[in-house]
Amino acid sequence: MINILDFDLNDLKIWMKENGEKEFRAKQIFNWIYNEIWDFNDMNNIPKSTKEKLKTYFYIGIPEVIQTYESSDNSTKKFLYKYRDGSIIECVEMEYSYGNSICISTQVGCRMGCKFCASTIGGVVRSLTTGEIIAQILKTQSIVGKRISNVVIMGSGEPLDNYDDVIKFLDIVNKEYSLNIGQRHITLSTCGIVPRIYELADLNLQITLAISLHAASDEARRKIMPIANKYNIEEIINACNYYINKTNRRITFEYALVKDINDNEDNAKQLGELLKDILCHVNLIPINTVTENNFKKPSKESIKKFSDILTNFGVNNTIRREMGSDINAACGQLRRNYVKNIEEGC
Ligand code: SAH
């Protein structure tokens, strides 16, 4: 059986034609699905024989919600979703004044091994397919009853380690027959898989690229991010400059501040020096504590100081507002806790 959400309109038109059906039905079917009708039987402009045929080939791969959490200020909701094979991922919905955002996962777990991240603790189970990624948005919209207008690909997994499915997702999600979310409303975050950044740049998309930098020297970066042994900062910066030239888009650099690891004044100066001539924005993220490691947040004062130093270098930056930390919203922690509890039999 095929998840129909893995198909784009063209794929489904071809399938229709090859199966002796009318091509225009493809659009009707997606119209139902993207309007939250997830049972072929309920598609009342589709002939019965076509429905029967669809049912023997396809399923509509919407995950089941197994846990929901809401932050005390109601601004953030977090969902644990389960796919047909039992794989579990998490997904966060955040409500801002300018619209609703979703943080989606691209893999079940992750194999990048960043020391501060909960998603990577059990390694990667598998990558998600295009349709499974789309379904996170569909399911979340149906639960919250609101349109989602912004997407950040910052949940579990490394999107550029699941390149083809993520690129197809970016294409479909943008289409009018689908979720119609503009590329400028999508941010893709990567730990820095350099050859893929070049490939992505060549596609000339209008999405925002975010790079998880987290350190301004290779030596410091290698201590917290294994990927730094493969690609150094100079290679990342070169790839970013290529991306900027190709797309004219400003890059975001993410810098998770960890007490006594990467948060002193020299670190800030080094980062300022590195980024001062690049069209970019720095997102300073006070690290979210994960039970399995010992990383701590710096004090508010030292975060502010770090930010001021960057500003003095002329580097745009903001300190990320912490949303939903009272519901473990950080980076794979919910799934981690859930899976851990199952493994431990509680
Ligand atoms: N693999 C991709 C996207 C998923 S992680 C990437 O590395 O960018 C999304 C962001 O959350 C990354 O910047 C990641 O480094 C950061 N992150 C992971 N664990 C964190 C934690 N405990 N506290 C703060 N940020 C964290």
CSV table of C-alpha atoms and ligand atoms in Angstrom, one decimal:
chain,number,residue,atom,x,y,z
A,1,MET,CA,0.0,0.0,0.0
A,2,ILE,CA,1.1,3.5,-0.8
A,3,ASN,CA,0.6,6.6,1.3
A,4,ILE,CA,-1.2,8.9,-1.1
A,5,LEU,CA,0.4,11.9,0.6
A,6,ASP,CA,3.7,10.8,-0.8
A,7,PHE,CA,2.3,11.6,-4.2
A,8,ASP,CA,2.2,15.1,-5.7
A,9,LEU,CA,-0.6,16.1,-8.1
A,10,ASN,CA,1.3,15.0,-11.1
A,11,ASP,CA,2.1,11.6,-9.6
A,12,LEU,CA,-1.6,11.0,-8.9
A,13,LYS,CA,-2.7,12.2,-12.3
A,14,ILE,CA,-0.3,9.7,-13.9
A,15,TRP,CA,-1.6,7.0,-11.6
A,16,MET,CA,-5.2,7.8,-12.6
A,17,LYS,CA,-4.4,7.7,-16.2
A,18,GLU,CA,-2.5,4.4,-16.0
A,19,ASN,CA,-5.4,2.9,-14.0
A,20,GLY,CA,-8.1,3.9,-16.5
A,21,GLU,CA,-9.4,6.8,-14.4
A,22,LYS,CA,-10.0,10.4,-15.3
A,23,GLU,CA,-7.0,12.7,-14.6
A,24,PHE,CA,-9.1,15.5,-13.1
A,25,ARG,CA,-10.1,13.2,-10.3
A,26,ALA,CA,-6.6,13.6,-8.9
A,27,LYS,CA,-7.3,17.2,-8.0
A,28,GLN,CA,-10.7,16.4,-6.5
A,29,ILE,CA,-9.1,13.7,-4.3
A,30,PHE,CA,-6.4,16.0,-3.0
A,31,ASN,CA,-9.0,18.7,-2.4
A,32,TRP,CA,-10.8,16.4,0.0
A,33,ILE,CA,-7.6,15.2,1.7
A,34,TYR,CA,-6.2,18.7,2.2
A,35,ASN,CA,-9.6,19.7,3.6
A,36,GLU,CA,-9.4,17.0,6.2
A,37,ILE,CA,-11.5,14.3,4.7
A,38,TRP,CA,-9.3,11.2,5.3
A,39,ASP,CA,-11.6,8.4,4.3
A,40,PHE,CA,-12.0,7.7,0.6
A,41,ASN,CA,-15.6,6.6,1.3
A,42,ASP,CA,-16.5,10.2,2.3
A,43,MET,CA,-15.4,11.7,-1.0
A,44,ASN,CA,-18.8,12.1,-2.5
A,45,ASN,CA,-17.9,13.4,-5.9
A,46,ILE,CA,-15.7,10.3,-6.6
A,47,PRO,CA,-17.4,7.3,-8.3
A,48,LYS,CA,-17.8,4.2,-6.2
A,49,SER,CA,-15.6,2.1,-8.5
A,50,THR,CA,-12.8,4.6,-8.3
A,51,LYS,CA,-13.0,4.7,-4.6
A,52,GLU,CA,-12.7,0.9,-4.5
A,53,LYS,CA,-9.6,1.1,-6.7
A,54,LEU,CA,-8.1,3.8,-4.6
A,55,LYS,CA,-8.6,1.8,-1.4
A,56,THR,CA,-6.8,-1.2,-2.8
A,57,TYR,CA,-3.7,0.9,-3.7
A,58,PHE,CA,-3.6,3.7,-1.2
A,59,TYR,CA,-4.0,4.7,2.4
A,60,ILE,CA,-4.2,8.2,3.7
A,61,GLY,CA,-1.2,8.4,6.1
A,62,ILE,CA,-2.4,10.6,8.9
A,63,PRO,CA,-0.7,9.7,12.2
A,64,GLU,CA,-2.5,9.0,15.4
A,65,VAL,CA,-2.1,11.4,18.2
A,66,ILE,CA,-0.9,9.6,21.3
A,67,GLN,CA,-0.1,12.5,23.6
A,68,THR,CA,-0.8,16.2,23.7
A,69,TYR,CA,0.7,18.8,26.0
A,70,GLU,CA,-0.2,22.4,26.3
A,71,SER,CA,2.0,25.1,27.9
A,72,SER,CA,0.5,27.0,30.8
A,73,ASP,CA,0.2,30.2,28.7
A,74,ASN,CA,-1.6,28.3,25.9
A,75,SER,CA,0.9,29.6,23.3
A,76,THR,CA,2.5,26.2,22.6
A,77,LYS,CA,1.1,22.8,22.0
A,78,LYS,CA,3.1,19.7,21.6
A,79,PHE,CA,2.0,16.5,20.1
A,80,LEU,CA,3.4,13.0,20.0
A,81,TYR,CA,2.3,11.3,16.7
A,82,LYS,CA,2.4,7.6,15.9
A,83,TYR,CA,2.7,6.3,12.3
A,84,ARG,CA,1.3,3.0,10.9
A,85,ASP,CA,4.6,1.2,11.7
A,86,GLY,CA,4.5,2.4,15.3
A,87,SER,CA,7.2,5.0,14.8
A,88,ILE,CA,6.8,8.0,17.1
A,89,ILE,CA,7.7,11.6,16.4
A,90,GLU,CA,7.0,14.9,18.0
A,91,CYS,CA,5.7,18.1,16.6
A,92,VAL,CA,5.2,21.6,18.2
A,93,GLU,CA,2.6,24.2,17.3
A,94,MET,CA,3.2,27.8,18.4
A,95,GLU,CA,0.8,30.6,18.2
A,96,TYR,CA,2.2,34.1,17.5
A,97,SER,CA,0.5,37.4,16.8
A,98,TYR,CA,1.5,37.0,13.1
A,99,GLY,CA,0.2,33.5,12.7
A,100,ASN,CA,0.6,29.9,13.6
A,101,SER,CA,3.8,28.1,13.3
A,102,ILE,CA,4.7,24.5,13.4
A,103,CYS,CA,8.0,22.8,14.1
A,104,ILE,CA,8.1,19.5,12.3
A,105,SER,CA,10.3,16.4,12.3
A,106,THR,CA,12.0,14.8,9.3
A,107,GLN,CA,13.4,11.6,10.9
A,108,VAL,CA,12.5,9.3,13.7
A,109,GLY,CA,15.4,10.1,15.9
A,110,CYS,CA,18.6,11.5,14.4
A,111,ARG,CA,22.1,10.2,13.7
A,112,MET,CA,24.0,13.5,13.9
A,113,GLY,CA,25.0,13.0,17.6
A,114,CYS,CA,25.0,16.6,18.8
A,115,LYS,CA,25.9,16.3,22.5
A,116,PHE,CA,23.2,18.7,23.8
A,117,CYS,CA,20.3,17.2,21.8
A,118,ALA,CA,17.7,14.7,23.0
A,119,SER,CA,16.6,13.6,19.5
A,120,THR,CA,19.9,11.9,18.8
A,121,ILE,CA,20.3,9.9,22.0
A,122,GLY,CA,18.8,6.6,20.6
A,123,GLY,CA,20.2,7.2,17.0
A,124,VAL,CA,18.0,7.3,14.0
A,125,VAL,CA,15.3,4.7,13.5
A,126,ARG,CA,14.4,5.8,10.0
A,127,SER,CA,13.7,8.8,7.8
A,128,LEU,CA,10.2,10.1,7.3
A,129,THR,CA,8.7,10.1,3.8
A,130,THR,CA,7.3,13.3,2.1
A,131,GLY,CA,3.8,12.3,3.0
A,132,GLU,CA,4.6,11.6,6.6
A,133,ILE,CA,6.1,15.1,6.9
A,134,ILE,CA,3.1,16.7,5.3
A,135,ALA,CA,0.8,14.7,7.5
A,136,GLN,CA,2.2,16.4,10.6
A,137,ILE,CA,0.9,19.7,9.4
A,138,LEU,CA,-2.4,18.3,8.3
A,139,LYS,CA,-3.1,16.5,11.6
A,140,THR,CA,-2.0,19.5,13.7
A,141,GLN,CA,-4.2,21.9,11.8
A,142,SER,CA,-7.1,19.6,12.3
A,143,ILE,CA,-6.5,19.3,16.0
A,144,VAL,CA,-6.0,23.1,16.7
A,145,GLY,CA,-8.7,24.1,14.2
A,146,LYS,CA,-6.5,26.9,12.8
A,147,ARG,CA,-4.5,27.4,9.6
A,148,ILE,CA,-0.8,26.9,10.0
A,149,SER,CA,1.1,29.6,8.0
A,150,ASN,CA,4.7,29.1,9.0
A,151,VAL,CA,6.9,26.0,9.1
A,152,VAL,CA,10.2,25.4,10.8
A,153,ILE,CA,12.0,22.2,10.0
A,154,MET,CA,13.6,22.0,13.4
A,155,GLY,CA,12.1,19.0,15.0
A,156,SER,CA,13.8,15.6,15.3
A,157,GLY,CA,16.1,14.6,12.5
A,158,GLU,CA,18.6,16.2,10.1
A,159,PRO,CA,16.6,17.4,7.1
A,160,LEU,CA,19.6,17.3,4.7
A,161,ASP,CA,20.1,13.7,5.7
A,162,ASN,CA,16.7,13.0,4.2
A,163,TYR,CA,17.3,15.2,1.3
A,164,ASP,CA,15.0,13.9,-1.5
A,165,ASP,CA,11.9,13.5,0.7
A,166,VAL,CA,12.4,16.9,2.3
A,167,ILE,CA,12.8,18.6,-1.1
A,168,LYS,CA,9.6,17.0,-2.4
A,169,PHE,CA,7.9,18.1,0.8
A,170,LEU,CA,9.0,21.7,0.2
A,171,ASP,CA,7.6,21.5,-3.3
A,172,ILE,CA,4.2,20.0,-2.4
A,173,VAL,CA,3.5,22.1,0.7
A,174,ASN,CA,3.9,25.3,-1.4
A,175,LYS,CA,1.3,24.3,-3.9
A,176,GLU,CA,-2.2,25.7,-4.1
A,177,TYR,CA,-3.9,22.3,-4.2
A,178,SER,CA,-2.0,21.3,-1.0
A,179,LEU,CA,-1.3,23.6,2.0
A,180,ASN,CA,-0.3,26.7,0.0
A,181,ILE,CA,2.4,27.7,2.5
A,182,GLY,CA,4.8,30.2,0.8
A,183,GLN,CA,8.5,29.3,0.8
A,184,ARG,CA,9.3,32.5,2.6
A,185,HIS,CA,7.3,31.1,5.5
A,186,ILE,CA,9.5,28.0,5.7
A,187,THR,CA,12.8,27.7,7.6
A,188,LEU,CA,15.0,24.6,7.2
A,189,SER,CA,17.6,24.1,9.9
A,190,THR,CA,20.7,22.0,9.3
A,191,CYS,CA,23.8,21.1,11.3
A,192,GLY,CA,25.7,21.8,8.2
A,193,ILE,CA,26.0,19.1,5.6
A,194,VAL,CA,28.0,21.1,3.2
A,195,PRO,CA,27.5,19.4,-0.2
A,196,ARG,CA,23.7,19.4,0.4
A,197,ILE,CA,23.8,23.2,1.1
A,198,TYR,CA,25.2,23.7,-2.4
A,199,GLU,CA,22.6,21.4,-3.9
A,200,LEU,CA,19.9,23.3,-2.1
A,201,ALA,CA,21.2,26.6,-3.2
A,202,ASP,CA,21.1,25.5,-6.8
A,203,LEU,CA,17.4,24.8,-6.4
A,204,ASN,CA,17.0,28.6,-5.8
A,205,LEU,CA,14.2,28.2,-3.3
A,206,GLN,CA,13.0,31.2,-1.3
A,207,ILE,CA,13.1,29.3,2.0
A,208,THR,CA,15.2,30.5,5.0
A,209,LEU,CA,18.2,28.4,5.6
A,210,ALA,CA,19.2,28.1,9.3
A,211,ILE,CA,22.6,26.7,10.2
A,212,SER,CA,23.2,25.2,13.6
A,213,LEU,CA,26.6,26.7,14.3
A,214,HIS,CA,26.8,26.7,18.1
A,215,ALA,CA,30.5,27.4,18.1
A,216,ALA,CA,32.8,29.9,16.3
A,217,SER,CA,35.9,27.7,16.2
A,218,ASP,CA,36.3,24.2,14.8
A,219,GLU,CA,38.0,23.0,18.0
A,220,ALA,CA,35.0,24.1,20.1
A,221,ARG,CA,32.5,22.9,17.6
A,222,ARG,CA,34.0,19.4,17.4
A,223,LYS,CA,33.5,19.0,21.1
A,224,ILE,CA,29.7,19.3,20.8
A,225,MET,CA,28.9,18.4,17.2
A,226,PRO,CA,30.4,15.3,15.6
A,227,ILE,CA,29.5,16.7,12.1
A,228,ALA,CA,32.2,19.3,12.7
A,229,ASN,CA,34.8,16.5,12.2
A,230,LYS,CA,33.5,16.2,8.6
A,231,TYR,CA,33.0,19.8,7.6
A,232,ASN,CA,34.8,22.7,9.1
A,233,ILE,CA,33.5,26.2,9.7
A,234,GLU,CA,35.2,27.7,6.7
A,235,GLU,CA,33.5,25.1,4.4
A,236,ILE,CA,30.2,25.9,6.0
A,237,ILE,CA,30.7,29.7,5.6
A,238,ASN,CA,31.7,29.2,1.9
A,239,ALA,CA,28.6,27.2,1.3
A,240,CYS,CA,26.5,29.8,3.1
A,241,ASN,CA,27.9,32.6,0.9
A,242,TYR,CA,27.2,30.5,-2.2
A,243,TYR,CA,23.6,30.1,-0.9
A,244,ILE,CA,23.2,33.8,-0.3
A,245,ASN,CA,24.6,34.7,-3.7
A,246,LYS,CA,22.3,32.2,-5.4
A,247,THR,CA,19.1,33.0,-3.6
A,248,ASN,CA,19.6,36.5,-2.2
A,249,ARG,CA,18.2,35.2,1.1
A,250,ARG,CA,19.6,36.1,4.5
A,251,ILE,CA,20.9,33.1,6.5
A,252,THR,CA,20.1,32.4,10.1
A,253,PHE,CA,22.8,31.1,12.4
A,254,GLU,CA,21.6,29.3,15.5
A,255,TYR,CA,23.8,29.5,18.5
A,256,ALA,CA,22.7,27.5,21.5
A,257,LEU,CA,24.4,29.1,24.5
A,258,VAL,CA,25.8,26.7,27.0
A,259,LYS,CA,27.2,27.8,30.3
A,260,ASP,CA,31.0,27.5,30.4
A,261,ILE,CA,31.2,25.8,27.0
A,262,ASN,CA,30.6,28.5,24.4
A,263,ASP,CA,29.2,31.6,26.2
A,264,ASN,CA,32.1,33.7,27.2
A,265,GLU,CA,33.1,37.1,25.8
A,266,ASP,CA,35.9,35.7,23.7
A,267,ASN,CA,33.4,33.3,22.1
A,268,ALA,CA,31.1,36.2,21.3
A,269,LYS,CA,34.0,38.2,19.8
A,270,GLN,CA,35.1,35.2,17.7
A,271,LEU,CA,31.5,34.7,16.4
A,272,GLY,CA,31.2,38.5,15.7
A,273,GLU,CA,34.4,38.4,13.7
A,274,LEU,CA,33.3,35.3,11.8
A,275,LEU,CA,29.9,36.6,10.8
A,276,LYS,CA,30.4,40.4,10.6
A,277,ASP,CA,30.5,40.5,6.8
A,278,ILE,CA,27.8,38.0,6.1
A,279,LEU,CA,24.1,38.7,5.3
A,280,CYS,CA,22.8,36.9,8.3
A,281,HIS,CA,20.9,36.9,11.5
A,282,VAL,CA,21.9,35.1,14.7
A,283,ASN,CA,19.4,33.3,16.9
A,284,LEU,CA,20.8,33.0,20.4
A,285,ILE,CA,19.1,30.0,22.1
A,286,PRO,CA,19.6,29.5,25.8
A,287,ILE,CA,20.2,25.8,25.9
A,288,ASN,CA,17.3,23.6,27.0
A,289,THR,CA,18.4,21.2,29.6
A,290,VAL,CA,18.2,17.6,28.7
A,291,THR,CA,18.1,15.0,31.5
A,292,GLU,CA,20.8,12.9,29.9
A,293,ASN,CA,23.4,15.6,29.8
A,294,ASN,CA,24.9,18.2,32.0
A,295,PHE,CA,24.6,21.3,29.9
A,296,LYS,CA,23.4,24.4,31.7
A,297,LYS,CA,21.9,27.7,30.6
A,298,PRO,CA,24.1,30.8,31.1
A,299,SER,CA,22.7,33.6,33.3
A,300,LYS,CA,20.4,36.2,31.7
A,301,GLU,CA,23.2,38.8,32.1
A,302,SER,CA,25.8,36.8,30.3
A,303,ILE,CA,23.3,36.0,27.5
A,304,LYS,CA,22.6,39.7,27.2
A,305,LYS,CA,26.3,40.5,27.2
A,306,PHE,CA,26.9,37.9,24.4
A,307,SER,CA,24.2,39.5,22.4
A,308,ASP,CA,25.6,43.0,22.9
A,309,ILE,CA,29.0,42.0,21.7
A,310,LEU,CA,27.6,40.6,18.5
A,311,THR,CA,25.6,43.8,18.0
A,312,ASN,CA,28.8,45.8,18.4
A,313,PHE,CA,30.3,43.8,15.5
A,314,GLY,CA,27.3,44.8,13.5
A,315,VAL,CA,25.8,41.3,13.6
A,316,ASN,CA,22.0,41.2,13.8
A,317,ASN,CA,20.9,38.9,16.6
A,318,THR,CA,18.0,38.0,18.8
A,319,ILE,CA,17.7,36.0,22.0
A,320,ARG,CA,15.1,33.3,21.4
A,321,ARG,CA,12.0,33.6,23.5
A,322,GLU,CA,11.6,30.4,25.4
A,323,MET,CA,8.2,28.9,24.6
A,324,GLY,CA,6.8,25.8,26.1
A,325,SER,CA,9.7,24.9,28.2
A,326,ASP,CA,7.2,23.9,30.9
A,327,ILE,CA,6.1,21.1,28.6
A,328,ASN,CA,9.5,19.8,27.6
A,329,ALA,CA,9.1,21.4,24.2
A,330,ALA,CA,12.8,21.2,23.5
A,331,CYS,CA,14.1,19.2,20.7
A,332,GLY,CA,13.1,15.6,21.0
A,333,GLN,CA,12.7,15.4,24.7
A,334,LEU,CA,9.0,14.3,24.7
A,335,ARG,CA,9.7,11.4,22.3
A,336,ARG,CA,12.8,10.6,24.3
A,337,ASN,CA,10.9,10.4,27.5
A,338,TYR,CA,8.0,8.4,26.0
A,339,VAL,CA,10.3,5.8,24.3
A,340,LYS,CA,12.4,5.6,27.5
A,341,ASN,CA,9.3,4.9,29.6
A,342,ILE,CA,8.2,2.1,27.2
A,343,GLU,CA,11.7,0.6,27.2
A,344,GLU,CA,11.8,0.7,31.0
A,345,GLY,CA,8.3,-0.8,31.1
A,346,CYS,CA,6.5,1.9,32.9
B,1,SAH,N1,19.2,18.6,12.6
B,1,SAH,C1,18.8,20.0,12.3
B,1,SAH,C2,17.4,20.4,12.8
B,1,SAH,C3,16.9,19.8,14.1
B,1,SAH,S1,17.6,20.5,15.5
B,1,SAH,C4,19.8,20.9,12.9
B,1,SAH,O1,20.8,20.5,13.5
B,1,SAH,O2,19.7,22.1,12.7
B,1,SAH,C5,16.9,22.1,15.6
B,1,SAH,C6,17.7,23.1,16.4
B,1,SAH,O3,17.6,22.8,17.8
B,1,SAH,C7,19.2,23.0,16.1
B,1,SAH,O4,19.8,24.3,16.1
B,1,SAH,C8,19.7,22.3,17.3
B,1,SAH,O5,21.1,22.4,17.4
B,1,SAH,C9,18.9,22.8,18.4
B,1,SAH,N2,18.9,22.1,19.6
B,1,SAH,C10,19.0,20.7,19.8
B,1,SAH,N3,19.0,20.4,21.1
B,1,SAH,C11,18.9,21.6,21.8
B,1,SAH,C12,18.8,21.9,23.2
B,1,SAH,N4,18.8,21.0,24.1
B,1,SAH,N5,18.7,23.2,23.5
B,1,SAH,C13,18.6,24.2,22.5
B,1,SAH,N6,18.7,23.9,21.2
B,1,SAH,C14,18.8,22.6,20.9
